[in-house]
Coordinates of C-alpha atoms and ligand atoms in Angstrom, one line a residue:
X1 CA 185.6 -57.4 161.2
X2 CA 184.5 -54.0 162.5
X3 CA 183.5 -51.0 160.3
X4 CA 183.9 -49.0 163.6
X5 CA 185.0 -49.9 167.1
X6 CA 184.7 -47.3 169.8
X7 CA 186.0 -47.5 173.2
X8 CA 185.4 -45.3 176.4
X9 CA 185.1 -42.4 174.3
X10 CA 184.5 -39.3 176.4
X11 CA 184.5 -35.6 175.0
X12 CA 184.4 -32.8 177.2
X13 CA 184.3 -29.3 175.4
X14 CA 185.9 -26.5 176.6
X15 CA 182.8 -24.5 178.2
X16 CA 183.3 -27.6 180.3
X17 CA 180.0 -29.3 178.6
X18 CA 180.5 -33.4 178.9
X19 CA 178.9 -34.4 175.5
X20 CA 180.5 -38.0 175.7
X21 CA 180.4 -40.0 179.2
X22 CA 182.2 -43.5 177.4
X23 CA 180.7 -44.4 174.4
X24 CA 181.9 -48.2 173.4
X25 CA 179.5 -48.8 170.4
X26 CA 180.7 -51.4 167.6
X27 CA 179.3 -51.4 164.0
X28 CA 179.8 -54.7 162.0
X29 CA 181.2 -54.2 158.5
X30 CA 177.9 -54.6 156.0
X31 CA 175.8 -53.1 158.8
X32 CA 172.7 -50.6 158.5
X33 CA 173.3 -48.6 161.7
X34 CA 171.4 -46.0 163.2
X35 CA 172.7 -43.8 166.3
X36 CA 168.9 -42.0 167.4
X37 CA 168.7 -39.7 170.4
X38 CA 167.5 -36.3 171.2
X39 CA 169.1 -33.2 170.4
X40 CA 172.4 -32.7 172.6
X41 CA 172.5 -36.5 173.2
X42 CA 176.0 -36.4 171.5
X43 CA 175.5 -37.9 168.0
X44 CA 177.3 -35.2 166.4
X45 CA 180.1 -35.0 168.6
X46 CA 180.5 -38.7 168.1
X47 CA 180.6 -38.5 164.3
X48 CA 182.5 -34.9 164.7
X49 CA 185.0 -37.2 166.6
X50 CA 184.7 -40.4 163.9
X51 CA 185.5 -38.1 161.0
X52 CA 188.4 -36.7 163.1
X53 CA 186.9 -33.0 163.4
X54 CA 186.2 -32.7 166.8
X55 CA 189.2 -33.8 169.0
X56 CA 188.0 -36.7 171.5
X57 CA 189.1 -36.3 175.3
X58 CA 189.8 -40.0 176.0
X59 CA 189.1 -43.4 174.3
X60 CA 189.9 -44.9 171.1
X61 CA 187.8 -45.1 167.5
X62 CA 189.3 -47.5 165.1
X63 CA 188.0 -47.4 161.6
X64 CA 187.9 -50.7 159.8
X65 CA 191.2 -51.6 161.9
X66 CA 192.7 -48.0 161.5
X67 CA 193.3 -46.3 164.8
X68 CA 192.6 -42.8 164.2
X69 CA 195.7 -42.0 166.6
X70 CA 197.9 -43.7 165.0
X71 CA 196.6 -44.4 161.5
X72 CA 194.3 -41.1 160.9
X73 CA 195.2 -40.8 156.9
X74 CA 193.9 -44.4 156.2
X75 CA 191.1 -44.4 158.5
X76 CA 189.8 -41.0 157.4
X77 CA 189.6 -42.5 153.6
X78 CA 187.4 -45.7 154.8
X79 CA 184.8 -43.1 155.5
X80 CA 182.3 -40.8 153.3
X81 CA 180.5 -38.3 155.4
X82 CA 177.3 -36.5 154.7
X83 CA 177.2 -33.6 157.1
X84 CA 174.0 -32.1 158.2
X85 CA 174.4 -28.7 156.4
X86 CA 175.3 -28.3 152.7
X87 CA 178.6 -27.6 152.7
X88 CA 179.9 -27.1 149.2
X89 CA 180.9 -24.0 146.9
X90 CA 177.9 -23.0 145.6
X91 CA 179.0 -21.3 142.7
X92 CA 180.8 -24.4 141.2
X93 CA 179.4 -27.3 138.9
X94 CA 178.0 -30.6 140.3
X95 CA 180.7 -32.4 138.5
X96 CA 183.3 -29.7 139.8
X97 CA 182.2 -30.7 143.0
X98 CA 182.9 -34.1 142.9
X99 CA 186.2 -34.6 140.6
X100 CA 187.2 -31.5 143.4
X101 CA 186.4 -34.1 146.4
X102 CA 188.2 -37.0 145.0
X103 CA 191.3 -34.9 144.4
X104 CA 191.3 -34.3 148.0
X105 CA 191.6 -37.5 148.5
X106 CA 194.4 -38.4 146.3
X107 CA 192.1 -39.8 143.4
X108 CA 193.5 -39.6 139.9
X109 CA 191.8 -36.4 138.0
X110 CA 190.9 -38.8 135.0
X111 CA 190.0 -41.6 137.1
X112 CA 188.0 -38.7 138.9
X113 CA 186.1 -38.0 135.6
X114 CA 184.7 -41.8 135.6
X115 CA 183.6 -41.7 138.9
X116 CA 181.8 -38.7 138.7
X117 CA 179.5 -40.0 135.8
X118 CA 179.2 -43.4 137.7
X119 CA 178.2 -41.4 141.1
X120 CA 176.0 -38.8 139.6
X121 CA 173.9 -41.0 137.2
X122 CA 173.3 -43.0 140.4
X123 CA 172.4 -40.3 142.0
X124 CA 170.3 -39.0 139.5
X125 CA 172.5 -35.7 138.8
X126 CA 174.3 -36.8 135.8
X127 CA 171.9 -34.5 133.1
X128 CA 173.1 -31.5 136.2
X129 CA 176.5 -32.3 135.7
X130 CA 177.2 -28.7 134.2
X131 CA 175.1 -27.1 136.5
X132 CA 176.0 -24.9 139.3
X133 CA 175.0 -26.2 142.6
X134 CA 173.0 -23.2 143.2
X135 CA 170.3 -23.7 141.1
X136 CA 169.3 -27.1 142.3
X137 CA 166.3 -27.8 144.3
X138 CA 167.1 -29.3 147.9
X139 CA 166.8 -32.9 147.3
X140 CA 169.6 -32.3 144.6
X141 CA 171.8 -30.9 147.0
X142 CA 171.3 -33.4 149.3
X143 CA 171.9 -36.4 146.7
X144 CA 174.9 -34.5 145.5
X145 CA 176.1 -34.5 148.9
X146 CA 175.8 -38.0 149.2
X147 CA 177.8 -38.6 145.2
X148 CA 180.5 -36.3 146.7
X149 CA 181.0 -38.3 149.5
X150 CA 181.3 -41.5 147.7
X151 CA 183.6 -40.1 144.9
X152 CA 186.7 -41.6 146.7
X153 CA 185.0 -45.2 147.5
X154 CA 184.6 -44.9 151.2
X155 CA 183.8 -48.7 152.9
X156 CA 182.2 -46.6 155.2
X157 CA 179.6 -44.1 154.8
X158 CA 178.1 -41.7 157.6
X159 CA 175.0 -39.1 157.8
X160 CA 174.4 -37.2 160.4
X161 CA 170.5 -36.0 160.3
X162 CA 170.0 -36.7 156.4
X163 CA 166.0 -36.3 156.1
X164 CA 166.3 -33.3 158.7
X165 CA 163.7 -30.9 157.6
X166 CA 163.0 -33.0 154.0
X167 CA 159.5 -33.5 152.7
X168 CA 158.0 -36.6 153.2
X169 CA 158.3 -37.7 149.6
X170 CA 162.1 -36.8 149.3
X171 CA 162.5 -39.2 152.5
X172 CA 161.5 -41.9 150.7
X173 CA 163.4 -41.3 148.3
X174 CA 166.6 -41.2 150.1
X175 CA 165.3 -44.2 152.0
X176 CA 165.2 -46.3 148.5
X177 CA 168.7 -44.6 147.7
X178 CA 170.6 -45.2 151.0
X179 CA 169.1 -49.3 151.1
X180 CA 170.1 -49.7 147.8
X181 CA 174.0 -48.7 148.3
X182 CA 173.9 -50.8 151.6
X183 CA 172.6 -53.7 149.3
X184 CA 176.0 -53.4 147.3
X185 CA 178.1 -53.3 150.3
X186 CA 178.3 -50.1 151.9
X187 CA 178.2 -49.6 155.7
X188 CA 176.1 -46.8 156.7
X189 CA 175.9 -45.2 159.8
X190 CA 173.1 -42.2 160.4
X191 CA 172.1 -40.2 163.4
X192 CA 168.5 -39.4 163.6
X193 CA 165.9 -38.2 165.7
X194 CA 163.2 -39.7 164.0
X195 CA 162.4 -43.5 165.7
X196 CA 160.5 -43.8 162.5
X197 CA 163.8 -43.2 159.8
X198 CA 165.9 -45.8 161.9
X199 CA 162.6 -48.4 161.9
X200 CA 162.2 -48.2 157.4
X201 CA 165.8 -48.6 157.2
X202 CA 168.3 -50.0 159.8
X203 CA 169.0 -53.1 160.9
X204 CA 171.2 -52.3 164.4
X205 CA 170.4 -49.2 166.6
X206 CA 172.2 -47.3 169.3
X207 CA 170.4 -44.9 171.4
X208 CA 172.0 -42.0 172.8
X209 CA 171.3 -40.0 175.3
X210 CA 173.2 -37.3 177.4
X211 CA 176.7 -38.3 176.1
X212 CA 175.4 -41.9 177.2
X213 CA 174.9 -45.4 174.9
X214 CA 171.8 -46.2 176.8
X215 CA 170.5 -49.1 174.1
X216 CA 172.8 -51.4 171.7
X217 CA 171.1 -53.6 170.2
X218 CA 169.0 -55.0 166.9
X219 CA 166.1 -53.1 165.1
X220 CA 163.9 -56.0 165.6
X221 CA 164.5 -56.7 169.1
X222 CA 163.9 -53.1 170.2
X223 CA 160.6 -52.6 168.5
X224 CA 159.5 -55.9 170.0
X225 CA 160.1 -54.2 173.9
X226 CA 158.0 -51.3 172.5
Ligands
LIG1 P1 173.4 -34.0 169.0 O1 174.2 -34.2 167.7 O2 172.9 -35.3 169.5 O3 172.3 -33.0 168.9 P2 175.8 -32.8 170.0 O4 176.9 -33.8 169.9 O5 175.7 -31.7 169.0 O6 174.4 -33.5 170.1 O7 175.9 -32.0 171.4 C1 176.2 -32.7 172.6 C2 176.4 -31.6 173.7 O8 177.6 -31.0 173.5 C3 175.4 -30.6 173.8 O9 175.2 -30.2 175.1 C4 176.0 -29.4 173.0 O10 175.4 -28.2 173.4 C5 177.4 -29.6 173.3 N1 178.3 -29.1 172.2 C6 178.3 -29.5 171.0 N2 179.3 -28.9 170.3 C7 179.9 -28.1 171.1 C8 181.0 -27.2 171.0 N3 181.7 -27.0 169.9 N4 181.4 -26.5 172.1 C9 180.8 -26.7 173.3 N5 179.7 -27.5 173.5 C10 179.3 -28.2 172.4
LIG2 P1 187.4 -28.9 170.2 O1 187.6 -29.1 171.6 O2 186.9 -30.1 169.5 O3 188.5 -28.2 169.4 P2 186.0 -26.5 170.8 O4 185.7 -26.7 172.2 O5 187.2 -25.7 170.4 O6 186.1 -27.9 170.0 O7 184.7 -25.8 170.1 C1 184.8 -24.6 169.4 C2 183.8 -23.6 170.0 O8 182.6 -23.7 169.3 C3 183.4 -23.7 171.4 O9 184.3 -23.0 172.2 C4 182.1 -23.2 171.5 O10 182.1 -21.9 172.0 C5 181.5 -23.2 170.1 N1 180.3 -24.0 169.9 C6 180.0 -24.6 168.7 N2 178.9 -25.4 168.8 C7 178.4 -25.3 170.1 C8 177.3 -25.8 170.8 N3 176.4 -26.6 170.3 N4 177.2 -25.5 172.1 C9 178.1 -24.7 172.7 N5 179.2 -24.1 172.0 C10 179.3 -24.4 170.8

């Protein structure tokens, strides 16, 4: 079964930009999949439009099964997204943070509790728990982004640009983190620009480019054309 099955999807914002010209682009559940193209390509927009914040202007997305026309609620909680910019309350605790997210999502507050000292000791954030988001360095914020978007157990997990302006070091380290949670099970979807970050870790690629799929096909059989 698919993780996610997109069909003629075409966004056209309101300036009149076309940012999607029919994207049909499948991800196998279990998969390792990387969307690459240049800025303005359209990755964003897709994932925007995935994650049910940007309205699409035609196609369909379904989400393990779950039309996100017809079936939004349950196909929004198949998915964990990591966006680009950190994009939590500052001020608050990294546990706050993630017993706050799972709430949204319906998540039991004591349940909430046992999953935020499984997801942060994973992520290496556990001894932080009672620290305010603030005062961590930036590869803290970005692994607590990634433990707040697994607090409610997405299938699905998506990251648009995650190594964007990270050190060399702390991209390896998120490399090792992100292959070890597809190990247990996890889809992942990223975007990237970097040829190289889809190469270390992703088994299928799409490439994107002007609101176009222009490539669909398997890590391995790409770099061989190269
Ligand atoms: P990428 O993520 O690959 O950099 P985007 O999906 O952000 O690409 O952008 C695709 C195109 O849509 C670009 O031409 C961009 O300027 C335009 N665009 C993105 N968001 C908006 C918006 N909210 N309003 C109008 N145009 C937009
Ligand atoms: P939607 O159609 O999904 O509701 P909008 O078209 O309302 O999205 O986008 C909101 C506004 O954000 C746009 O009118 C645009 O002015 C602005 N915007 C945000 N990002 C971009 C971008 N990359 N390029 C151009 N405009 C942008």
């Amino acid at each position: 079964s698919y993780a996610l099955e997109i069909k003629d999807l075409e966004k056209t914002y309101k300036g009149g930009v076309k940012a999607l010209r029919g994207i049909d682009l499948e991800v196998e559940e279990g998969d390792f999949y990387a969307l690459l193209g240049p800025n303005g390509a359209g990755k964003s927009t897709t994932i925007g439009i995935v994650t049910s914040l940007v309205n699409k202007t035609s196609g369909s997305v379904k989400v393990f099964g779950y039309d996100i026309d017809s079936d939004l609620t349950r196909a929004k909680q198949q998915i964990g997204l990591v966006p680009q910019e950190f994009n939590f309350n500052s001020f608050e605790t990294v546990q706050q943070i993630v017993v706050n997210q799972a709430g949204y999502y319906g998540v039991p507050r004591k349940e909430a509790l046992i999953r935020s000292e499984k997801y942060l000791k994973q992520s290496d954030l556990w001894e932080k728990r009672h620290v305010r988001a603030r005062m961590l360095s930036g590869g803290m914020k970005r692994r607590l982004m990634i433990a707040r978007a697994l607090m409610h157990e997405p299938r699905l997990l998506i990251l648009d640009e995650p190594t964007a302006g990270v050190d060399i070091e702390l991209r390896r380290e998120m490399w090792e983190f992100l292959r070890e949670l597809n190990a247990s099970g996890t889809t992942i979807i990223l975007t990237t620009h970097y040829l190289e970050e889809a190469e270390m870790l992703c088994r299928n690629i799409g490439i994107i480019r002007a609101g176009e799929l222009i490539e669909d096909t398997s890590m391995k059989s790409l770099l061989s054309k190269l």
